Amino acid sequence: LILTATGAFLYVTQAQNNPPDQLDADPTKPTLVVLGSGWGATSFLKSLDTDDFNVVVISPRNYFLFTPLLPSVTVGTLEPRSIIQPTRYITRHKKRKVSVYEAEAKEVDPTKKTVTFQDISDVKGAATDVTINYDYLVYAVGCENQTFGIKGVNEHACFLKELGDADKVRQKIMDCIETAAFKGQSEEEIDRLMHMVVVGGGPTGVEYAGELHDFLIDDLKKWYPEVADRLRITLIEALPNVLPAFSKQLIQYTESTFKENRIDVLTRTMVKDVKEKAVVVQDANKEIREIPYGLLVWATGNTSRQITRDLMGKLTQVQTQRRGLLVDDYLSLLGADGVYAVGDCTATSYAPTAQVASQQGIYLASVFHKLGQKAKLEQQLTQLRAQPSADPAEIEATVKKLNRAAKLTPFHYSHQGSLAYIGSEKAIADLPLFNGNVASGGGAAMLFWRSAYVSTLYSVRNRTMVLADWAKVRIFGRDVSR
Ligand code: FAD
Ligand code: NAD
């Protein structure tokens, strides 16, 4: 039975591999360039019918990263490879061949309709900078970390946005613990090294603090009993409470869970300066003090990337929001012909979330489906009209179809709820159910969180790996080797 199931599974997966009948690029079709391989770009690519376009994907990373599970990678609950998927895994199943370049777009010229991109790998080949033309551009480059220009953040803090960040955090945690356990270490230095500070009480900071707590309770006590009790976690938030986007009940639940878990939450406290071994904070009474740390994780939200700011600079008449790019109801970039923007790089009324970016990507693929249909129908109509014997009824029917294809419905966001893991096998869930919001926290919410994320993972491979990692941690604990 096992052999048959394995054989069937292999047959199905092999049958999907590189369809030899993938169509080649067609010079008569428009060129569609996609910038990015994150939530927006990937959901767009997955839903896109590539038959009508020559698609080119440009992104500095050649994979999709499932960000909701990234905090779990920082402490080894999940392995990095379990939550990424190669972009080519998606494009190889497409009807027409898609060109995928691992490169960073450096400039978009909305007047000439060109994109300039650069190979950023360490191994330099002869070709490094290339400029290509586009007919359509899907701009989905996301955001970078907000530092508010605070001194020392880039030099001394770790971020939590990319896969490399999670690895850096993991290395730094182990560095702090090993150095704290070093023979003859002073008491004061042990306390500093074992103090893990998280700045930003949004969902990223909260989830990271929760994961760190689990690592302490489940593993550190076993592996490093000599220093485990010295570990302290402090979450610093400038506003009066953490998780401002969640309901009051769930904020209270999170804060009380953190209290039980001995995670110190310093609200109304703003980080003003970051030194190599201490952060300088100002509290609600305007008092300034220093908090020594071993590890500092910076999670204070998003800001636009340089390339996005440059693009805004070229469209100053209409692009007036510093927060991000302005798009119309159909996700078309204001002031630029043929350019569409999705996800965190845009300034819309929605929060910058994976949910929004992926729904925008799916919606945009339907816009492109209509664009493709429209182009085909226009061609059909031109050919029909050129025939003297053409049936007027057929022409009329084609015109009707064309009008239907040209008609777009605006993008509509459907909020499916917010979930966050808060540690000690508890999660919080704000769900829009039964015409109202249902707030839930605890073990049941954690099971819901797990099943919701596993089912959202893009491939069977990722699902299998994540489930296996969770099982592995439950049986053997987390791996504390580097
Ligand atoms: P991204 O997913 O960031 O993708 C941007 C892409 O552009 C990347 O592939 C990047 O490599 C590429 N790129 C960057 N610069 C260039 C360039 N110059 N040229 C070409 N390509 C470029 N949201 C939720 O809804 N639920 C969650 O549980 C959740 N958890 C999160 C946890 C963490 C730790 C983080 C950091 C975020 C989380 N989010 C969550 C937010 C969510 O990840 C973002 O809103 C989402 O990634 C935005 O999608 P995007 O496509 O706009 O950007
Ligand atoms: P955020 O913008 O949601 O939160 C950042 C927090 O940092 C804010 O509360 C802000 O007051 C605080 N802050 C800013 N400067 C500070 C300073 N100098 N000192 C102290 N505190 C400071 O950022 P995030 O948590 O990275 O989230 C970014 C986006 O990604 C959000 O839209 C969020 O909803 C989404 N996200 C969602 C989930 C989830 O749904 N589970 C998880 C992670 C991220």
XYZ file of C-alpha atoms and ligand atoms in Angstrom:
579
model
C 0.000 0.000 0.000
C 2.845 2.343 0.959
C 4.682 1.568 -2.296
C 1.559 2.231 -4.383
C 0.909 5.523 -2.577
C 4.545 6.596 -3.005
C 4.472 5.603 -6.678
C 1.247 7.551 -7.264
C 2.664 10.574 -5.422
C 5.885 10.486 -7.470
C 3.913 10.058 -10.686
C 1.759 13.098 -9.895
C 4.737 15.280 -8.909
C 6.862 14.155 -11.884
C 3.979 14.678 -14.287
C 3.922 18.320 -13.216
C 7.634 18.852 -13.854
C 8.736 21.205 -16.647
C 5.990 20.527 -19.154
C 7.912 19.939 -22.394
C 5.050 21.592 -24.209
C 5.550 24.962 -22.453
C 5.158 27.643 -25.110
C 8.192 29.743 -26.062
C 8.211 33.530 -25.767
C 6.098 35.118 -28.521
C 7.411 38.445 -29.869
C 3.872 39.471 -30.878
C 2.705 39.358 -27.238
C 3.263 42.174 -24.758
C 6.091 41.931 -22.201
C 4.943 41.782 -18.610
C 7.665 42.415 -16.025
C 7.017 41.413 -12.407
C 9.234 42.910 -9.700
C 9.416 40.827 -6.521
C 8.794 37.270 -5.368
C 6.906 37.950 -2.131
C 3.249 37.659 -1.255
C 1.922 40.052 -3.884
C 4.081 38.868 -6.801
C 3.735 35.163 -6.008
C -0.036 35.122 -5.666
C -0.188 37.111 -8.910
C 2.093 34.647 -10.702
C 0.212 31.641 -9.381
C -3.094 32.894 -10.772
C -1.750 34.465 -13.971
C -2.567 32.995 -17.371
C 0.832 33.369 -19.082
C -0.550 32.508 -22.508
C -1.172 36.158 -23.349
C 2.138 37.682 -22.193
C 5.890 37.180 -22.207
C 6.502 37.222 -18.474
C 9.787 38.252 -16.846
C 10.223 37.999 -13.062
C 12.985 39.981 -11.348
C 13.705 39.600 -7.647
C 16.842 39.620 -5.464
C 15.725 36.338 -3.940
C 14.770 33.407 -6.124
C 12.143 32.136 -3.715
C 8.921 32.983 -1.931
C 9.160 33.376 1.853
C 6.172 32.491 4.041
C 6.681 35.409 6.484
C 3.994 34.446 9.073
C 6.191 31.535 10.190
C 9.489 33.444 10.114
C 9.595 34.132 13.897
C 9.586 30.337 14.426
C 12.861 30.061 12.481
C 14.736 32.363 14.890
C 14.756 29.752 17.656
C 14.808 26.619 15.522
C 11.150 25.621 15.902
C 11.092 25.509 12.110
C 13.947 24.998 9.686
C 14.501 27.846 7.193
C 13.927 25.688 4.101
C 10.530 24.570 5.372
C 8.990 27.997 4.762
C 10.420 28.937 1.383
C 9.511 27.875 -2.107
C 11.551 28.479 -5.282
C 9.854 30.922 -7.653
C 10.652 28.564 -10.508
C 8.499 25.953 -8.781
C 5.552 28.135 -9.783
C 6.727 29.317 -13.170
C 7.739 25.892 -14.444
C 4.098 24.815 -14.475
C 2.977 27.785 -16.555
C 1.618 27.478 -20.066
C 4.244 29.813 -21.553
C 7.888 29.935 -20.430
C 8.601 32.619 -17.833
C 12.059 34.225 -17.480
C 13.147 34.430 -13.838
C 16.157 36.590 -12.933
C 17.672 36.702 -9.468
C 18.534 40.383 -9.505
C 17.665 43.679 -7.903
C 15.703 46.233 -9.886
C 17.603 49.499 -9.594
C 15.451 51.837 -11.609
C 12.033 52.044 -13.198
C 11.574 54.645 -15.907
C 7.813 55.107 -16.311
C 8.266 57.393 -19.349
C 10.516 55.132 -21.422
C 8.801 52.081 -19.874
C 12.059 50.395 -18.900
C 13.433 48.539 -15.887
C 17.141 48.416 -15.074
C 18.260 45.516 -12.938
C 21.508 44.269 -11.491
C 22.980 40.910 -10.552
C 23.723 41.186 -6.840
C 25.292 37.764 -6.325
C 28.840 37.450 -5.003
C 29.926 35.526 -8.087
C 30.097 38.159 -10.763
C 29.594 37.127 -14.368
C 30.268 39.320 -17.403
C 26.702 40.673 -17.496
C 25.733 42.618 -14.387
C 23.481 45.533 -15.403
C 20.635 45.148 -17.860
C 17.815 47.422 -19.022
C 14.684 45.930 -20.562
C 11.450 47.373 -21.932
C 8.068 46.510 -20.545
C 4.549 46.891 -21.842
C 3.165 46.140 -18.411
C 4.906 46.252 -15.046
C 3.670 44.651 -11.832
C 5.476 46.414 -9.036
C 5.568 44.269 -5.863
C 8.882 45.018 -4.151
C 7.462 45.268 -0.617
C 9.055 47.514 1.989
C 12.165 47.773 4.095
C 12.556 48.073 7.862
C 11.619 51.366 9.448
C 14.343 52.758 11.729
C 13.098 56.369 11.995
C 16.726 57.359 11.454
C 17.538 56.291 15.029
C 21.275 56.094 15.440
C 22.849 52.663 15.862
C 19.860 50.565 14.737
C 21.425 49.369 11.485
C 24.770 48.690 13.177
C 23.650 46.896 16.335
C 20.096 45.569 15.990
C 18.766 42.506 14.155
C 15.682 42.813 11.960
C 13.081 40.163 11.287
C 11.968 40.431 7.684
C 14.072 38.158 5.514
C 15.194 34.567 5.924
C 18.778 35.743 6.502
C 17.531 37.915 9.399
C 16.089 34.878 11.192
C 19.382 33.042 10.820
C 21.283 36.074 12.135
C 18.973 36.251 15.172
C 19.458 32.541 15.831
C 23.257 32.874 15.652
C 23.178 35.916 17.925
C 21.007 34.152 20.536
C 23.450 31.239 20.636
C 26.389 33.679 20.791
C 24.870 35.424 23.794
C 24.103 32.162 25.594
C 27.486 30.548 24.929
C 29.332 33.722 25.951
C 27.205 34.064 29.094
C 28.107 30.448 29.959
C 31.811 31.125 29.358
C 34.032 30.285 32.301
C 34.619 33.212 34.626
C 32.038 35.513 33.035
C 31.088 38.371 35.395
C 27.579 38.432 36.891
C 26.863 41.807 35.339
C 27.926 40.597 31.906
C 25.814 37.425 32.222
C 22.781 39.602 32.966
C 23.469 41.803 29.958
C 24.113 38.937 27.568
C 21.010 37.069 28.694
C 18.788 40.121 28.232
C 16.891 39.850 24.944
C 15.232 43.135 24.001
C 12.539 43.462 21.350
C 11.608 46.944 20.098
C 8.103 47.295 18.657
C 4.940 45.785 20.088
C 3.291 45.116 16.720
C 2.586 41.511 15.694
C 6.216 40.884 14.609
C 7.678 41.900 17.990
C 4.984 40.054 19.953
C 5.343 36.812 17.977
C 9.109 36.921 18.266
C 8.960 37.449 22.056
C 6.555 34.480 22.284
C 8.884 32.189 20.334
C 11.860 33.246 22.447
C 9.926 32.440 25.610
C 9.167 28.921 24.313
C 12.835 28.356 23.581
C 13.705 29.324 27.141
C 11.098 27.111 28.796
C 11.294 24.088 26.504
C 14.987 23.920 25.752
C 17.345 26.368 27.453
C 16.500 25.045 30.903
C 17.543 21.573 29.734
C 20.644 22.462 27.726
C 22.024 25.469 29.604
C 20.798 25.085 33.208
C 23.687 27.229 34.452
C 22.425 30.392 32.697
C 18.820 29.646 31.660
C 17.284 31.324 34.709
C 19.132 34.524 33.909
C 17.372 34.967 30.559
C 15.066 37.985 30.490
C 12.866 39.165 27.649
C 11.784 42.812 27.421
C 9.379 44.182 24.835
C 9.506 47.952 24.340
C 6.527 49.732 22.784
C 6.064 53.480 22.302
C 2.236 53.350 22.440
C 0.111 52.672 25.564
C -0.375 49.009 24.589
C 0.937 46.278 22.330
C -0.904 45.070 19.204
C -2.881 48.241 18.503
C -4.648 46.578 15.557
C -6.179 43.790 17.705
C -9.293 43.980 19.897
C -9.018 45.263 23.466
C -9.811 41.813 24.866
C -6.954 40.203 22.923
C -4.524 42.979 23.868
C -5.310 42.306 27.531
C -5.017 38.559 27.004
C -1.600 38.993 25.350
C -0.344 41.336 28.055
C -1.464 39.017 30.852
C 0.027 35.963 29.096
C 3.310 37.847 28.756
C 3.174 38.739 32.443
C 2.688 35.042 33.356
C 5.560 34.163 31.030
C 7.754 36.791 32.669
C 8.132 38.835 29.504
C 8.492 42.472 30.610
C 6.385 44.811 28.530
C 7.472 48.455 28.693
C 4.700 50.483 27.090
C 4.758 54.273 26.559
C 8.496 53.815 26.205
C 10.358 54.976 23.150
C 13.805 53.911 22.025
C 15.804 57.032 21.197
C 19.274 55.694 20.586
C 20.950 52.328 20.142
C 24.426 51.728 21.500
C 26.509 48.594 21.050
C 25.441 47.101 24.379
C 22.488 49.215 25.538
C 19.400 50.982 24.225
C 18.560 54.484 25.381
C 14.850 54.844 26.130
C 12.511 57.612 27.161
C 9.540 56.623 29.320
C 6.123 58.224 29.856
C 7.614 60.624 32.466
C 10.164 61.770 29.869
C 12.894 60.122 31.878
C 15.843 58.858 29.880
C 17.657 55.659 30.867
C 19.826 52.956 29.405
C 18.796 49.307 29.153
C 21.698 46.889 28.576
C 21.031 44.073 26.114
C 22.717 41.019 24.617
C 20.378 40.670 21.633
C 18.288 43.476 20.170
C 15.504 42.712 17.695
C 14.084 45.735 15.889
C 10.476 45.399 14.715
C 9.040 48.904 14.370
C 7.266 48.470 11.041
C 7.856 49.377 7.416
C 9.127 52.163 5.194
C 9.412 52.514 1.399
C 12.445 51.138 -0.435
C 14.847 53.493 -2.230
C 13.648 52.320 -5.671
C 10.065 53.150 -4.661
C 11.056 56.592 -3.408
C 12.891 57.174 -6.703
C 9.799 56.124 -8.642
C 7.648 58.503 -6.595
C 10.222 61.221 -7.333
C 9.567 60.731 -11.061
C 5.801 61.091 -10.582
C 5.658 63.928 -8.047
C 2.509 65.439 -9.572
C 0.390 62.479 -8.492
C 2.530 60.406 -6.107
C 2.155 62.562 -3.041
C 2.186 59.980 -0.213
C 5.488 59.289 1.545
C 3.971 56.086 2.981
C 3.899 54.346 -0.382
C 2.656 54.311 -3.964
C -0.813 55.546 -4.790
C -2.923 53.271 -6.963
C -6.486 53.521 -8.249
C -9.308 51.066 -7.495
C -7.893 48.691 -10.131
C -4.368 48.766 -8.624
C -3.066 50.799 -11.540
C -0.251 53.143 -10.439
C -1.286 56.791 -10.604
C 0.660 58.688 -13.250
C 2.298 55.697 -14.956
C 0.919 53.946 -18.011
C 0.938 50.133 -17.818
C 2.234 49.978 -14.241
C 0.336 48.219 -11.441
C 1.405 48.025 -7.807
C 0.443 45.595 -5.038
C 1.305 44.882 -1.429
C 3.385 46.719 1.145
C 4.866 49.173 -1.376
C 1.445 50.792 -1.848
C -0.304 53.359 0.334
C -3.917 52.200 0.570
C -6.508 52.130 3.325
C -5.473 48.547 4.146
C -2.818 47.423 6.608
C 0.414 46.164 5.039
C -0.301 42.453 5.422
C 0.219 39.231 3.506
C -3.543 38.860 3.332
C -3.935 42.153 1.481
C -0.923 41.566 -0.805
C -2.071 38.080 -1.799
C -5.658 39.150 -2.489
C -4.343 42.052 -4.569
C -2.102 39.637 -6.504
C -5.019 37.318 -7.277
C -7.206 40.257 -8.277
C -4.505 41.667 -10.551
C -4.125 38.302 -12.302
C -7.848 38.552 -13.159
C -7.261 42.072 -14.549
C -4.496 40.666 -16.763
C -6.749 37.814 -17.831
C -9.201 40.429 -19.081
C -6.414 42.414 -20.746
C -5.361 39.241 -22.580
C -8.950 38.491 -23.616
C -9.399 42.068 -24.770
C -6.286 41.958 -26.956
C -7.470 38.694 -28.570
C -10.966 40.057 -29.206
C -9.606 43.303 -30.668
C -7.487 41.273 -33.079
C -10.496 39.092 -33.934
C -12.623 42.182 -34.570
C -10.017 43.782 -36.835
C -9.822 40.557 -38.869
C -13.630 40.287 -39.063
C -14.042 43.874 -40.159
C -11.434 43.373 -42.862
C -13.554 40.587 -44.405
C -16.149 41.963 -46.872
C -18.329 38.876 -46.300
C -18.244 39.111 -42.500
C -21.511 38.373 -40.699
C -22.708 41.609 -38.968
C -24.213 39.487 -36.155
C -20.808 37.948 -35.509
C -19.204 41.399 -35.446
C -21.852 42.603 -32.997
C -21.344 39.563 -30.737
C -17.577 40.145 -30.740
C -18.071 43.826 -29.871
C -20.282 42.781 -26.929
C -17.635 40.333 -25.713
C -15.018 43.041 -26.064
C -17.049 45.466 -23.998
C -17.488 42.809 -21.322
C -13.735 42.124 -21.290
C -12.988 45.829 -21.028
C -15.246 46.192 -17.990
C -13.336 45.748 -14.737
C -14.674 45.504 -11.218
C -12.653 47.402 -8.624
C -10.461 45.544 -6.130
C -12.357 44.519 -3.016
C -10.513 43.332 0.084
C -12.134 40.623 2.168
C -10.653 40.526 5.672
C -10.343 36.939 6.903
C -9.229 37.894 10.416
C -5.943 38.382 12.238
C -3.964 35.696 13.991
C -0.811 35.863 16.080
C 1.169 33.337 18.096
C 2.038 34.655 21.574
C 4.065 31.763 23.050
C 3.396 28.903 25.512
C 1.161 27.190 22.928
C -1.272 30.106 22.860
C -2.399 32.258 19.990
C -4.871 35.068 19.535
C -7.466 35.225 16.787
C -9.589 38.221 15.775
C -12.073 36.746 13.344
C -14.878 38.482 11.462
C -17.549 35.824 11.915
C -21.347 35.874 12.249
C -21.495 39.538 11.159
C -19.302 40.603 14.037
C -15.826 40.161 15.392
C -15.022 37.053 17.416
C -11.949 37.331 19.608
C -10.339 34.192 20.908
C -7.115 33.469 22.730
C -5.518 30.283 24.044
C -4.764 26.695 23.027
C -7.751 26.364 20.681
C -6.678 29.560 18.917
C -3.175 28.077 18.668
C -4.526 24.956 16.922
C -6.515 27.234 14.621
C -3.373 29.360 13.995
C -1.374 26.247 13.112
C -4.000 24.745 10.819
C -4.703 28.091 9.133
C -1.023 28.645 8.336
C -0.333 25.072 7.260
C -3.249 25.192 4.841
C -2.076 28.589 3.511
C 1.433 27.296 2.741
C 1.775 27.171 -1.038
C 2.983 23.578 -1.540
C 2.538 20.049 -0.226
C 6.318 19.987 0.220
C 6.227 23.010 2.575
C 3.257 21.630 4.489
C 4.997 18.300 4.995
C 8.215 19.960 6.134
C 6.508 22.317 8.592
C 4.457 19.483 10.121
C 7.611 17.354 10.378
C 9.510 20.223 12.083
C 6.740 20.670 14.660
C 6.731 16.927 15.350
C 10.547 16.870 15.579
C 10.603 19.704 18.132
C 7.930 17.996 20.204
C 9.878 14.722 20.289
C 13.518 15.856 20.423
C 13.368 19.547 21.384
C 15.041 22.363 19.444
C 18.544 21.985 18.106
C 20.891 24.274 20.042
C 23.927 23.715 17.826
C 24.790 26.478 15.408
P 7.136 41.034 0.289
O 6.453 39.774 0.625
O 8.078 41.622 1.276
O 7.889 40.814 -1.092
C 8.683 41.789 -1.684
C 9.518 41.112 -2.753
O 10.217 42.085 -3.506
C 10.573 40.178 -2.169
O 10.635 39.033 -2.940
C 11.852 40.985 -2.303
O 12.989 40.167 -2.399
C 11.573 41.723 -3.617
N 12.359 42.940 -3.833
C 12.857 43.786 -2.918
N 13.526 44.770 -3.525
C 13.449 44.542 -4.861
C 13.965 45.191 -6.002
N 14.696 46.287 -5.916
N 13.714 44.641 -7.211
C 12.960 43.513 -7.329
N 12.450 42.870 -6.283
C 12.692 43.369 -5.062
N 1.010 39.402 7.280
C -0.117 38.716 7.518
O -1.147 38.986 6.880
N -0.167 37.713 8.447
C 0.918 37.359 9.151
O 0.860 36.454 9.995
C 2.138 38.048 8.919
N 3.242 37.722 9.601
C 4.404 38.388 9.352
C 5.551 38.039 10.053
C 6.734 38.701 9.833
C 7.962 38.317 10.598
C 6.789 39.748 8.877
C 8.079 40.476 8.615
C 5.660 40.120 8.186
C 4.454 39.441 8.417
N 3.295 39.778 7.731
C 2.138 39.089 7.955
C 3.302 40.882 6.753
C 3.542 40.332 5.345
O 4.695 39.526 5.306
C 3.699 41.458 4.334
O 2.601 42.320 4.405
C 3.824 40.866 2.946
O 5.043 40.174 2.835
C 3.746 41.944 1.871
O 3.852 41.329 0.625
P 4.616 42.062 -0.558
O 4.550 41.177 -1.738
O 4.148 43.454 -0.698
O 6.119 42.182 -0.038
P 3.903 47.504 13.242
O 3.993 48.740 12.444
O 2.625 46.766 13.269
O 4.323 47.782 14.744
C 5.490 48.499 15.067
C 5.371 49.005 16.499
O 6.606 49.600 16.866
C 4.294 50.070 16.652
O 3.352 49.639 17.601
C 5.063 51.314 17.082
O 4.375 52.083 18.031
C 6.322 50.709 17.695
N 7.484 51.634 17.645
C 7.883 52.392 16.603
N 8.992 53.079 16.916
C 9.308 52.761 18.189
C 10.357 53.155 19.069
N 11.313 53.995 18.690
N 10.373 52.654 20.312
C 9.413 51.765 20.703
N 8.401 51.354 19.920
C 8.348 51.835 18.666
O 5.112 46.568 12.691
P 5.207 44.987 12.553
O 4.845 44.304 13.806
O 6.541 44.711 11.971
O 4.106 44.664 11.459
C 4.214 45.181 10.137
C 2.979 44.761 9.324
O 2.996 43.343 9.148
C 1.670 45.102 10.021
O 0.716 45.477 9.080
C 1.244 43.805 10.645
O -0.153 43.678 10.747
C 1.819 42.763 9.689
N 2.139 41.559 10.462
C 1.087 40.757 10.799
C 1.321 39.644 11.579
C 0.159 38.773 11.973
O -0.940 39.018 11.522
N 0.364 37.765 12.773
C 2.619 39.341 12.026
C 3.660 40.203 11.686
C 3.397 41.320 10.899
